[in-house]
XYZ file of C-alpha atoms in Angstrom:
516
model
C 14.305 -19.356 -15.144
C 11.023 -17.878 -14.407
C 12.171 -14.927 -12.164
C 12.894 -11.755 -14.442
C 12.747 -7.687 -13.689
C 9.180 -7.752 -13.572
C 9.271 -9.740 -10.409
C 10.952 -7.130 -8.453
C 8.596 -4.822 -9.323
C 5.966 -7.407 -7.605
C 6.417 2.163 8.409
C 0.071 17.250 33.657
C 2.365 14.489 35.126
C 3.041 12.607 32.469
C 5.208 10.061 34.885
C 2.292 8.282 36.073
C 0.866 8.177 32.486
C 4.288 6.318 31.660
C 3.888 4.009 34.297
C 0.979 2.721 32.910
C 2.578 2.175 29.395
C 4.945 0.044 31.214
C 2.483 -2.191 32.512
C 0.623 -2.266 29.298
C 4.380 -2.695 27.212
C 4.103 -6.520 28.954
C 1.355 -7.380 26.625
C 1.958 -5.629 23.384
C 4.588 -3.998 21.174
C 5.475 -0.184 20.645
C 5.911 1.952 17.660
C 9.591 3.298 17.288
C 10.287 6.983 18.154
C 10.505 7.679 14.464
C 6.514 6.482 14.193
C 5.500 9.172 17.458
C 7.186 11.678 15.415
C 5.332 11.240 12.229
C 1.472 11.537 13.101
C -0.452 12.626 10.426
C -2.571 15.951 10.362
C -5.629 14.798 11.882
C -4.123 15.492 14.864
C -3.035 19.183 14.447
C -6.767 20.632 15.632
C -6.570 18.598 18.412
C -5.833 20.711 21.976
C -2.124 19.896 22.707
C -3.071 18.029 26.151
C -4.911 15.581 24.414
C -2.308 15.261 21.563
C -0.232 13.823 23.640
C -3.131 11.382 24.713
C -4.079 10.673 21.567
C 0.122 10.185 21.006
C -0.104 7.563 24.012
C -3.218 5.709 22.478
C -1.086 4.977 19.450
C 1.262 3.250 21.448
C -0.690 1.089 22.241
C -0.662 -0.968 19.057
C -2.315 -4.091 19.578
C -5.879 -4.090 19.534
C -6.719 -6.767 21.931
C -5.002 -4.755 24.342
C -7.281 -2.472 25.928
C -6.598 1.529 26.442
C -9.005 2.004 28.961
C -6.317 2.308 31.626
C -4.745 4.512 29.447
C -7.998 7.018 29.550
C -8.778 6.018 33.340
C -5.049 7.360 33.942
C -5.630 10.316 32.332
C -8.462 11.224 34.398
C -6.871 10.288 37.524
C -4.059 12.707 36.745
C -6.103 15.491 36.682
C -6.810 16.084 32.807
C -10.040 16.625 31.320
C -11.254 15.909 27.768
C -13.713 18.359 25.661
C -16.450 16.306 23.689
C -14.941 18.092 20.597
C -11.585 16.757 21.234
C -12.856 13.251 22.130
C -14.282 13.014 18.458
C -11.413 14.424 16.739
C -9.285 11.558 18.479
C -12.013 9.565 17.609
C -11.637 10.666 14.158
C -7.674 10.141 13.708
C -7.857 6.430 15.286
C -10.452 5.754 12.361
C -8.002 7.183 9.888
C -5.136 4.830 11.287
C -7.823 2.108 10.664
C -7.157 1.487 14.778
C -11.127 0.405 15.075
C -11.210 -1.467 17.881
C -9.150 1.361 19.887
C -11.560 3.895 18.236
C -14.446 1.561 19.976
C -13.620 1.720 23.180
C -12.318 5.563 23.172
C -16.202 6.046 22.325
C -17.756 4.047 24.789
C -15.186 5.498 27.508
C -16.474 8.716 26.405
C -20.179 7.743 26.551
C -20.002 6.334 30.109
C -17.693 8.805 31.632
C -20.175 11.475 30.233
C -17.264 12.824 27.898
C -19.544 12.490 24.831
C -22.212 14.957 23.303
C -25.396 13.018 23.152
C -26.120 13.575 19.241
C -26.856 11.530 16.088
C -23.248 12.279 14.569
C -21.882 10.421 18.204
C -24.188 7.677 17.375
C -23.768 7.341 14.014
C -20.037 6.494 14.614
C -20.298 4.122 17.374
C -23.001 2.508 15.246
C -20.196 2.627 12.387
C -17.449 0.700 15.107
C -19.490 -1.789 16.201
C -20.277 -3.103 12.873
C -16.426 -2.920 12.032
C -15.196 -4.388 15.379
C -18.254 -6.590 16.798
C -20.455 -7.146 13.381
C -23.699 -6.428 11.745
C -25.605 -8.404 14.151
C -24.035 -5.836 16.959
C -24.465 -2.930 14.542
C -28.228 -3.848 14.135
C -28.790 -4.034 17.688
C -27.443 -0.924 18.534
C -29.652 0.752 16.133
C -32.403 -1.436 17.447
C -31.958 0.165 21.080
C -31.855 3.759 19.715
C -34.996 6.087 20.353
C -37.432 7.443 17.879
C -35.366 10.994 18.207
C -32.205 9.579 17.950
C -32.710 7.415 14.605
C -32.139 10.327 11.927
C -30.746 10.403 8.385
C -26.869 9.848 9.843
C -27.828 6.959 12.289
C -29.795 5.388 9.302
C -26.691 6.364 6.569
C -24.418 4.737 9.394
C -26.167 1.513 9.419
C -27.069 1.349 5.304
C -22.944 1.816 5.372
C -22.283 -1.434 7.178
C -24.554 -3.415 4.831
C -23.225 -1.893 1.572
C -19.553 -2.884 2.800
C -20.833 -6.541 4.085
C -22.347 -6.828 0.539
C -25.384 -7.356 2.077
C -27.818 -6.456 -0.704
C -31.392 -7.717 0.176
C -31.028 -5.354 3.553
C -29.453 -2.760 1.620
C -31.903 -1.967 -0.893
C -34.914 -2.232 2.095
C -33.452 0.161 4.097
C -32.367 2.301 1.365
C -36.104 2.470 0.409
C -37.190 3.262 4.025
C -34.947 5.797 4.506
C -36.778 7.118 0.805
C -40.005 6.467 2.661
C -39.358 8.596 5.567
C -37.517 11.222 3.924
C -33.921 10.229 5.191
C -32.296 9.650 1.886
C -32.324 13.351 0.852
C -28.179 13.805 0.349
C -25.809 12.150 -2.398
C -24.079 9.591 0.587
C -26.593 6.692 0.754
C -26.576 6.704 -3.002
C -22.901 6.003 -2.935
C -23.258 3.702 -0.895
C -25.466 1.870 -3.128
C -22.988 2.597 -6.839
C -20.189 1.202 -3.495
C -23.061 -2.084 -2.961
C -23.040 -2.674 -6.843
C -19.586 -2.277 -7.360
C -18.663 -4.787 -5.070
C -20.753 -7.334 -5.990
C -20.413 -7.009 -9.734
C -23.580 -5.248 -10.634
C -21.728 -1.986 -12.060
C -24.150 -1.676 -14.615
C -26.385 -1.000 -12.135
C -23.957 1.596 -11.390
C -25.873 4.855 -13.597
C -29.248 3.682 -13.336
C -28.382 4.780 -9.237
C -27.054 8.237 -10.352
C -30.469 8.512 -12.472
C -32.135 7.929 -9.692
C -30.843 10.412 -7.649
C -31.123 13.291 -10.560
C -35.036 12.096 -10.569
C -35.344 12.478 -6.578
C -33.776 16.054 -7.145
C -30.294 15.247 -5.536
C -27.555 17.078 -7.507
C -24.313 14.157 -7.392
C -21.799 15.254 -6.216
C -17.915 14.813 -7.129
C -18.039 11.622 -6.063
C -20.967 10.066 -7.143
C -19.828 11.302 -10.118
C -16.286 9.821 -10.045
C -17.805 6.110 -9.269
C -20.219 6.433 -12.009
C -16.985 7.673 -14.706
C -14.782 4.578 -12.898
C -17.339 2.079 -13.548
C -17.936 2.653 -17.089
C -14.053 2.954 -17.728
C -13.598 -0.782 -15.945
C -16.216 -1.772 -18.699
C -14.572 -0.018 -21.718
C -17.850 2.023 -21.759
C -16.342 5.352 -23.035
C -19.390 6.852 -24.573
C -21.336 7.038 -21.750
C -17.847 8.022 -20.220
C -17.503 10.885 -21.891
C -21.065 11.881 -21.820
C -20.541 11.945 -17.886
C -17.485 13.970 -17.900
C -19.525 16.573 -19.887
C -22.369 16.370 -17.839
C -20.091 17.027 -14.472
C -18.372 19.899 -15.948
C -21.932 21.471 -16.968
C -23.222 20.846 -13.453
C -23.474 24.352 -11.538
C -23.099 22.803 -7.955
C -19.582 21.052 -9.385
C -15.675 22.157 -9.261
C -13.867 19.490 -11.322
C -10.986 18.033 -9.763
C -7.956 16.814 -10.880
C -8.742 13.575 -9.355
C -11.854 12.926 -11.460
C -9.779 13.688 -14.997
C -7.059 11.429 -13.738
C -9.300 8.525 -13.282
C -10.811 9.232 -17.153
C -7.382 9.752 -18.529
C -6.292 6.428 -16.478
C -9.365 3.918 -18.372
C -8.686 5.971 -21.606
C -4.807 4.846 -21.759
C -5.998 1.456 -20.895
C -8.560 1.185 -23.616
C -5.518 2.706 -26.121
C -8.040 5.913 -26.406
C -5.021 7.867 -26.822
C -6.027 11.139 -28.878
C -9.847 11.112 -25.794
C -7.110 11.196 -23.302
C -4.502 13.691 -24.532
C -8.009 15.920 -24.880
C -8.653 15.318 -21.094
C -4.847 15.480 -19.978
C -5.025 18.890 -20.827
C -8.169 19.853 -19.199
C -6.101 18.744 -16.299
C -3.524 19.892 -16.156
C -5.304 23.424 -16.708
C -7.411 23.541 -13.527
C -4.379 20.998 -11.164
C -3.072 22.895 -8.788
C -1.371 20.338 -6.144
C 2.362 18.916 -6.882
C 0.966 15.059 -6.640
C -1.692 16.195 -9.612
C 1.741 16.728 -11.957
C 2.910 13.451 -10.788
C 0.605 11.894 -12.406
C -0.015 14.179 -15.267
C 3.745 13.250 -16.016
C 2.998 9.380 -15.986
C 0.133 9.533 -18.167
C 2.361 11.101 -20.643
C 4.752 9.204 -20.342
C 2.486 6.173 -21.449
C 1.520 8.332 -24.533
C 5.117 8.619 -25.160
C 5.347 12.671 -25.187
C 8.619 12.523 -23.661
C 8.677 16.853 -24.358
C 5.153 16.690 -22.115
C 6.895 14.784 -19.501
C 10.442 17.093 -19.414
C 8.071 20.228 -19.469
C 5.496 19.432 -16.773
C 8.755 18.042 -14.818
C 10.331 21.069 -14.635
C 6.731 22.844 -13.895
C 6.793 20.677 -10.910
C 10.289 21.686 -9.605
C 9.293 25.186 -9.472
C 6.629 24.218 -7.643
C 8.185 22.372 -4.407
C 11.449 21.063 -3.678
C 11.563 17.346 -4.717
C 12.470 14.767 -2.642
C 12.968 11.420 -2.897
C 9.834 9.472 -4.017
C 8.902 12.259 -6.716
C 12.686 10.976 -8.789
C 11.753 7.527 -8.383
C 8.854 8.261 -10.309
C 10.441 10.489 -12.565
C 13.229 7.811 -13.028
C 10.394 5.281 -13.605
C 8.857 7.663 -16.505
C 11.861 7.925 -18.119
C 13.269 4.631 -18.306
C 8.997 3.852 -19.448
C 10.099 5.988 -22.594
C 13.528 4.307 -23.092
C 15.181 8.065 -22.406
C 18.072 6.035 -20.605
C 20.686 9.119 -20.690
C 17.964 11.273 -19.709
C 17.367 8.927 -16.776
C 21.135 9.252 -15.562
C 21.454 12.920 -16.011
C 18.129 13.074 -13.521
C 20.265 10.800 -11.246
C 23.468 12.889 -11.036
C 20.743 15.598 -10.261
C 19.092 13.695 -7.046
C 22.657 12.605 -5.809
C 23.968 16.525 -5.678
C 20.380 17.404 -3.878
C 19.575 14.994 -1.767
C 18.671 15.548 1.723
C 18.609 11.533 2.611
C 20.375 9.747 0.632
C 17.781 6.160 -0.510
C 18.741 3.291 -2.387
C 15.270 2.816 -3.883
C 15.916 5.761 -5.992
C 18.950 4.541 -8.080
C 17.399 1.017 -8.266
C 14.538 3.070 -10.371
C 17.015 3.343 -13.202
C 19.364 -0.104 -12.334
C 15.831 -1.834 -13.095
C 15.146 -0.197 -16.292
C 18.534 -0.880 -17.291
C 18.730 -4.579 -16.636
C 15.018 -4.365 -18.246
C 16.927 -3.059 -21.541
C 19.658 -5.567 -21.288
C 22.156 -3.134 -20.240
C 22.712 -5.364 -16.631
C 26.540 -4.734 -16.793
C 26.156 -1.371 -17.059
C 23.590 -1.476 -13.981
C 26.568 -3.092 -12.501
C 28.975 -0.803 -12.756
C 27.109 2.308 -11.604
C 25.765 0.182 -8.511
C 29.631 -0.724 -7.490
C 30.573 2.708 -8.420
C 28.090 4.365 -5.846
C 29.303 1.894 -3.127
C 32.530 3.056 -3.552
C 31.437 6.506 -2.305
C 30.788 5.203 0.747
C 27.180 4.228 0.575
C 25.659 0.725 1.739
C 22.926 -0.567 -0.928
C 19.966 -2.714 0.437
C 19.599 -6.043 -0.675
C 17.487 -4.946 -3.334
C 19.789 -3.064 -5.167
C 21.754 -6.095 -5.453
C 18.828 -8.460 -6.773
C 17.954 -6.131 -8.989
C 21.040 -6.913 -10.551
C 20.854 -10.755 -10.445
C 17.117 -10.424 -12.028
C 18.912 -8.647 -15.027
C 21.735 -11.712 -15.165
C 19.586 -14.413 -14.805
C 17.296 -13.147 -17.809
C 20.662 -12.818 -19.811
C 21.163 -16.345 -18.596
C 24.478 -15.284 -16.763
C 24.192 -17.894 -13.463
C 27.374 -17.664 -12.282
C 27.047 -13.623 -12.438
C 23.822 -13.624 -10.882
C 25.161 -16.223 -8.117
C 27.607 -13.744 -7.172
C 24.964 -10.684 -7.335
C 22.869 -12.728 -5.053
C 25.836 -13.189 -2.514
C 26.662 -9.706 -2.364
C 22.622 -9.045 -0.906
C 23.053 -11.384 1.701
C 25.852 -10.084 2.521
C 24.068 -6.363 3.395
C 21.057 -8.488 4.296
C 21.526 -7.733 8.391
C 21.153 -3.750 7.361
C 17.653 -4.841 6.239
C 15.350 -5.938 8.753
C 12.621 -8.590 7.384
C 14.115 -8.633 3.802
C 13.701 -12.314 2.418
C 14.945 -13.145 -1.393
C 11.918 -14.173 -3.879
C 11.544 -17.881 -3.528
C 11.951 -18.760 -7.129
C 14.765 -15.990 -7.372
C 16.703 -18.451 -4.961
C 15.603 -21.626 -6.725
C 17.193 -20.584 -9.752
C 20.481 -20.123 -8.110
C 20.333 -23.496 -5.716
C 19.664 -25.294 -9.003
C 22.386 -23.840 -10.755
C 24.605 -23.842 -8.426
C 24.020 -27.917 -7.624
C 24.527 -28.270 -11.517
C 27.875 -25.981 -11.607
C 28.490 -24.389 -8.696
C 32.108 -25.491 -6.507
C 31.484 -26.899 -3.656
C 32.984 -24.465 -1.367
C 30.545 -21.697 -3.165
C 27.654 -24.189 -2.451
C 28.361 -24.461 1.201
C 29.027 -20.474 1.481
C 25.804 -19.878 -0.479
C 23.342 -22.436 1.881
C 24.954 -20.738 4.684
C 24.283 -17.202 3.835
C 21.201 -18.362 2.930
C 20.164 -19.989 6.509
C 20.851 -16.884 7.595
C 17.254 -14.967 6.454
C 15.606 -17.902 5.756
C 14.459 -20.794 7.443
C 16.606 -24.246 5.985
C 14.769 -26.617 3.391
C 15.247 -29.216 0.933
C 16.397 -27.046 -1.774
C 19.555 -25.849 0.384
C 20.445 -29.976 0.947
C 19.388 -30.920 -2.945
C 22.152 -28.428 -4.255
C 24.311 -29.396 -2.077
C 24.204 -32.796 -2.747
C 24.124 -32.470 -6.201
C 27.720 -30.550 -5.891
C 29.136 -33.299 -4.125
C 27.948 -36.010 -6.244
C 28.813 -34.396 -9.167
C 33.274 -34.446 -8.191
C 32.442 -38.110 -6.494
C 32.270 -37.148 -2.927
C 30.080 -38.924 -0.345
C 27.056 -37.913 0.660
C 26.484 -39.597 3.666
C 27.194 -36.281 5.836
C 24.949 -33.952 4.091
C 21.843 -36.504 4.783
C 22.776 -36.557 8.282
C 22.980 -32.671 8.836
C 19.218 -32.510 6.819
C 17.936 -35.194 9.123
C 19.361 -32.696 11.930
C 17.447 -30.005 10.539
C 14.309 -32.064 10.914
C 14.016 -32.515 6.937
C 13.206 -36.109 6.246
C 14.612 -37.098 2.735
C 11.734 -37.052 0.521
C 11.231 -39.091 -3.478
C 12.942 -35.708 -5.028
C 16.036 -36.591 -2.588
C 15.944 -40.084 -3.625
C 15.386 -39.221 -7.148
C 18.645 -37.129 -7.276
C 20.565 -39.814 -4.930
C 19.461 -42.046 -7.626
C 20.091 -40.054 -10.843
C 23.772 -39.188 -9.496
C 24.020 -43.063 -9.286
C 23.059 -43.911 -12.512
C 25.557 -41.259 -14.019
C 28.563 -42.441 -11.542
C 27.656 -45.646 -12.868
């Protein structure tokens, strides 16, 4: 049918201040209460007045609007703005990726006198305008700078723009005048060069940089270190591989992270170098000290198939923090990885008497590796059985369920699946069925389906996604098949602004033939 399991697996006076949201609401949409609430931690060294500025920027969410009368409000109210604060809200809207809003906070600042005239202030407008305006911007900003205010983080700035434009003629030229004039003295511009070869595949270019740098007499750090150990992995390259893991962990300047092991382990899996990977898991898991490092300590075992490994370092992990929802997906995605199905349902039983909020991706975890194993009834059964408490499932709970009949061949039970997620489709917001999901079931229904269930279907259907052909094709295969006229179905497509095309006539035509 050509939709199966795997498919599935493919958010002062602060009245006048309000005022001004209003006028700005006109022209663009607002995050929901639920986003205010959930800024991230850039914002916790921030002074609490501008907090909440920095929580009415993000409001604002599209960036042709501008927030200068946002800023200009501020002011007018009374408020003031340190330089330190300016950057750190500077900072967060570069985190949220909000450039263009992170643009013109920094020119505000610069014209209003809000911003400390230094290299670091230049450096990331520099860094804006190539993100928001281009490198032809970027360059001429540079261009304008003085003598005194061109230093290694103005130059870094600019040499980042190129590297991420894949510009390399202009890359490598200023990377060598910055060598010239003694600006290329810290790890950073050669990352951005293993960054310029990476992206244009010329990795292999990718050590010969980090020799460079140990020539110059710049120790790598972590990083460099990390892109150098990613790029041989992508190329199966494990000698050299391992001969940079070794030279990290000898370096005096270097703490090993669990990050750097978990991209090692990662290539090793991939290039089956099981036993060079169960060597490095280890050394992992010895110096890990954050809950996320066991989650995926527990996944890489769980490819190895050391289901004890997994069960051990799971339980390490629940000492560690109280689990919540996304950490027994993955677990429940581990397990069913190693087949432990009973293991899988005694870890669900466990979630459902501890959670907090109660999430329907979390059983779908194991209804997916349970339709995946051919055991769809069974999926079933435990789906209905937790609706019957009371809960609501999302659509995909329900599709998860007609994946697992329609690779069992079961149409007419993964019709019926398919019915029940449009039916909890309105408690979804922007959920749409996979297109060749709902293909399968049109066609099968036109084949098979009664006519009534046809006409319920298409209409369920219409209902969160826009009408086509398909809808009309099934439906008038249904109708030709018992006899029944057609003339009032090709009316009510014309309606729909659907002209009938050579498949419609081509079915018209085949029902014909068979009538005949």
């Amino acid at each position: 049918m050509g939709t199966t399991i795997s498919t599935i697996r493919s958010n002062s006076n602060p009245n006048n201040l309000n005022k001004t949201l209003f006028l700005l609401s006109q022209k663009t949409n607002y995050c929901t209460a639920a986003t205010r609430s959930n800024l991230n931690s850039n914002s916790n060294s921030i002074s609490n007045g501008s907090n909440r500025l920095l929580q009415t920027i993000i409001l604002v969410r599209d960036p042709g609007v501008s927030i200068v009368p946002v800023l200009d409000q501020w002011i007018t109210e009374g408020n003031n703005i340190k330089p330190s604060d300016l950057q750190r809200l500077i900072r967060a809207l570069r985190t949220r990726k909000r450039y263009s809003h992170a643009l013109q906070l920094s020119e505000w600042g610069s014209t209003n006198n809000f911003c400390r005239d230094s290299s670091v202030s230049h450096a990331v407008q520099l860094d804006l305008i190539g993100a928001v305006r281009g490198i032809d911007a970027a360059e001429s900003y540079f261009s304008n700078l003085t003598d005194t205010e061109k230093d290694e983080r103005t130059y870094g700035a600019l040499l980042s723009r190129y590297t991420r434009e894949g510009l390399v003629d202009k890359s490598l030229s200023l990377m060598q005048t910055m060598k010239e004039i003694g600006f290329a003295s810290r790890p950073l511009a050669y990352i951005n060069l293993m960054y310029l070869y990476s992206n244009t595949d010329q990795s292999e270019k990718i050590l010969d940089v980090l020799s460079e740098m140990k020539k110059s007499g710049i120790p790598p750090d972590n990083s460099s270190y990390r892109i150098c150990i990613n790029s041989c992995g992508e190329r199966s390259d494990f000698n050299n591989m391992e001969k940079l893991l070794e030279d990290m962990e000898r370096q005096p300047n270097i703490t090993m992270d669990w990050t750097t092991y978990n991209t090692a382990i990662s290539h090793y899996i991939k290039g089956n170098q099981k036993e060079k990977a169960l060597v490095v898991l280890k050394k992992m898991e010895k110096i890990n000290k954050e809950a996320n490092g066991y989650s995926h300590l527990i996944s890489h075992y769980a490819k190895l198939g050391h289901k004890d490994e997994v069960m051990r370092l799971w339980g390490i992990q629940k000492l560690r923090k109280k689990q919540d929802n996304t950490d027994y997906i993955m677990m429940l995605g581990t397990l069913v990885t190693l087949g432990e199905l009973q293991e899988s349902e005694k870890v669900l039983k466990e979630w459902e008497s501890s959670c907090y909020i109660f999430d329907f991706r979390v059983p779908n975890a194991l209804y997916m590796g349970l339709c995946s194993k051919g055991l769809t009834e069974k999926a079933e059964t435990m789906l209905k059985n937790m609706i019957d408490t009371g809960k609501t499932p999302i659509p995909n709970s329900w599709v998860i369920i007609c994946c697992g009949y329609v690779d069992m061949e079961n149409m007419e039970k993964a019709s019926k699946c398919m019915k029940e997620a449009l039916a909890v489709a309105e408690n979804s917001s922007g959920w749409k069925p996979h297109p060749k999901l709902i293909s399968s079931i049109l066609h099968w229904l036109g084949e098979k389906g009664e006519i009534a269930d046809v006409e319920a279907f298409v209409t369920s259907l219409r209902s969160v996604i826009p009408v086509n052909k398909e809808m009309y094709h099934a439906l008038i295969k249904a109708n030709k098949r018992v006899g029944k006229g057609v003339d009032e179905i090709i009316k009510r497509m014309k309606y729909d602004k659907l002209e009938p095309d050579e498949e419609t006539q081509r079915i018209l035509s085949s029902e014909a033939d068979e009538t005949e």
